[in-house]
Every structure is written in structure tokens, then in C-alpha cells.
Short mmCIF file of C-alpha atoms in Angstrom, two decimals:
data_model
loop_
_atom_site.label_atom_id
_atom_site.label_comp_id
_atom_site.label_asym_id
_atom_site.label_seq_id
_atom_site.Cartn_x
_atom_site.Cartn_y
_atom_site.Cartn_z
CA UNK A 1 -39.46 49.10 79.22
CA UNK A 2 -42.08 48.09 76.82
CA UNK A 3 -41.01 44.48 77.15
CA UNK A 4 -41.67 44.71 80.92
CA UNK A 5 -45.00 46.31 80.74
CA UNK A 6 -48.35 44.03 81.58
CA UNK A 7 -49.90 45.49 78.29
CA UNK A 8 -47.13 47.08 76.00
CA UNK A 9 -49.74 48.05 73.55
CA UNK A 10 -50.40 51.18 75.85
CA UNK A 11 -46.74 52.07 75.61
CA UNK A 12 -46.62 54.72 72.98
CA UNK A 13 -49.91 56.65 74.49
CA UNK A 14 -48.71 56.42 78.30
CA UNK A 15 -45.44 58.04 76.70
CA UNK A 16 -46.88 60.55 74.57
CA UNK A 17 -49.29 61.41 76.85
CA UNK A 18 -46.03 61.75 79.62
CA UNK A 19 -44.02 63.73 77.23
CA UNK A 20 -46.67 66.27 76.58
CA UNK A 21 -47.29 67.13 80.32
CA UNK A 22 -43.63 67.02 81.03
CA UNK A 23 -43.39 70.01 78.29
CA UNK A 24 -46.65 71.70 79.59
CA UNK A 25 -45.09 71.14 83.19
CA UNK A 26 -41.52 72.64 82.22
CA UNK A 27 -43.04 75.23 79.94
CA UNK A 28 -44.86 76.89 82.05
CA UNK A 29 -42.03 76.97 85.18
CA UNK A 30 -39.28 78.25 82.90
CA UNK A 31 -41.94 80.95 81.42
CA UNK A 32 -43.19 81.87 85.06
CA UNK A 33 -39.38 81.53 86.29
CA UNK A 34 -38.36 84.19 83.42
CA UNK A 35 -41.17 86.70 83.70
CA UNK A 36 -40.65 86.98 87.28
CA UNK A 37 -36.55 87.26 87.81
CA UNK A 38 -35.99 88.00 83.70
CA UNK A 39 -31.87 89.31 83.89
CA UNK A 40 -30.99 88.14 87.07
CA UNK A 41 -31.90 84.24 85.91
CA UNK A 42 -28.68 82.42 85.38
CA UNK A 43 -28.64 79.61 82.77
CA UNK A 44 -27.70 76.66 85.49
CA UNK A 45 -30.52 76.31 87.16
CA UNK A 46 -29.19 74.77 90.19
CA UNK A 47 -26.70 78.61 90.64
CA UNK A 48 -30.05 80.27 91.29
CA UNK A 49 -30.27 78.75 94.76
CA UNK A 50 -28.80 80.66 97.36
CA UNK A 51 -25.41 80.21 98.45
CA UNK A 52 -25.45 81.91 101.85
CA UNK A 53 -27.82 82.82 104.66
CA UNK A 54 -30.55 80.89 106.07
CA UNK A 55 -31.74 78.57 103.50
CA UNK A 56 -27.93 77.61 102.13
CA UNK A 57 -28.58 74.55 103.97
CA UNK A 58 -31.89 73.74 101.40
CA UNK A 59 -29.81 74.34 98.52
CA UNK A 60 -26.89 72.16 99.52
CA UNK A 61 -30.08 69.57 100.01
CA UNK A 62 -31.20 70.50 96.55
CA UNK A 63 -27.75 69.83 94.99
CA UNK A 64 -27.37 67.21 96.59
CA UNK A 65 -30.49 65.36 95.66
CA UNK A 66 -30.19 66.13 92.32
CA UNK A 67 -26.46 64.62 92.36
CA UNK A 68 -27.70 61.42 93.87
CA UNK A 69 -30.67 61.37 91.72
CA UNK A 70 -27.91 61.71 87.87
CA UNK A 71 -26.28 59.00 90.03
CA UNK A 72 -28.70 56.40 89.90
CA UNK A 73 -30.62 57.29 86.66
CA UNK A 74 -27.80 57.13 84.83
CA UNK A 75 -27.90 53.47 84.54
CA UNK A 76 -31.70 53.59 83.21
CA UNK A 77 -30.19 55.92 80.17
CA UNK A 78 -27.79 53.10 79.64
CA UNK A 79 -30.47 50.12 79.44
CA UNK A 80 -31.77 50.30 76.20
CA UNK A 81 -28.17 50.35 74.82
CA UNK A 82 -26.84 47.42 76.72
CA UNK A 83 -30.21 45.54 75.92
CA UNK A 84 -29.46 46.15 72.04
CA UNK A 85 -26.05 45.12 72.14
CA UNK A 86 -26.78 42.49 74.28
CA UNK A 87 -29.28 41.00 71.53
CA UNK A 88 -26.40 41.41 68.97
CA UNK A 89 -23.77 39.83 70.76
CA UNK A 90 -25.99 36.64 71.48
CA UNK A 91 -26.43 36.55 67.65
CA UNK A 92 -23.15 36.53 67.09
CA UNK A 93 -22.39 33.66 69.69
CA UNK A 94 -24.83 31.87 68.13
CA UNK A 95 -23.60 32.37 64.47
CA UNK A 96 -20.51 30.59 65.51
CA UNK A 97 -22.17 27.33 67.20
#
């Protein structure tokens, strides 16, 4: 990602400063989340919506969202990977010319 950026020298303070108001972010929902339903909070997040009545149709939205979006991250997880063995591989090709 840094490679892509018009000035990567801002990379590590747009991340740190991401990172620290994702935690604030999730923090303070789990804390709120906790304090309000405390017991009766399963683990899964997604079993907490409800299964039945009138807004089963939001939660199958919900899940389903959520499905779609693991679908198509999943490939950003794998970039940095296949960029580093990428770079290794091409030194190895080129070793051998």
C-alpha cells in the first residue's frame, strides 16, 4: 500500500493515527455493548441479531453483508504476501540468467 501512496512518507502516521481510532471506536462499542446486555451477550457477535420476528430480515442482511464483505477482503490480506514472494521469486529467475 505504501508503494501506491502519492506521498508514502505519511504512511506510518495515517496508520497509527487509523489504528488508534479503530481501538477507541471498538472500545467503546464492546464496553457500551457489555454494560448494557452484560450475561445475555454471546461471544459471536453476529448470534446477537435476532433470528425471528420482524427484523430477521435485517439480520439475514447483516450476515450477509458481512459474508460478502470476508469475501472480497480476503484478497487484500493476501497482497502483501504474494507481493513478497513475488519479489523473491523474480530474484531467483534472475539468479539463474
Amino acid at each position: 500500500m505504501r508503494k501506491a501512496m502519492q506521498q508514502p512518507d505519511k504512511f506510518l502516521k495515517t496508520m497509527s493515527i487509523s489504528y488508534v481510532l479503530l481501538a477507541i471506536l471498538f472500545g467503546t462499542f464492546s464496553s457500551i455493548t457489555m454494560l448494557t446486555f452484560r450475561e445475555e451477550t454471546k461471544q459471536i457477535v453476529l448470534s446477537n441479531l435476532p433470528t425471528m420476528g420482524r427484523l430477521d430480515w435485517l439480520a439475514s442482511s447483516v450476515r450477509i453483508a458481512v459474508s460478502v464483505a470476508l469475501f472480497f477482503t480476503f484478497n487484500l490480506q493476501l497482497f502483501p504476501v504474494i507481493e513478497i514472494v513475488n519479489h523473491y521469486v523474480l530474484l531467483l529467475i534472475l539468479s539463474f540468467q
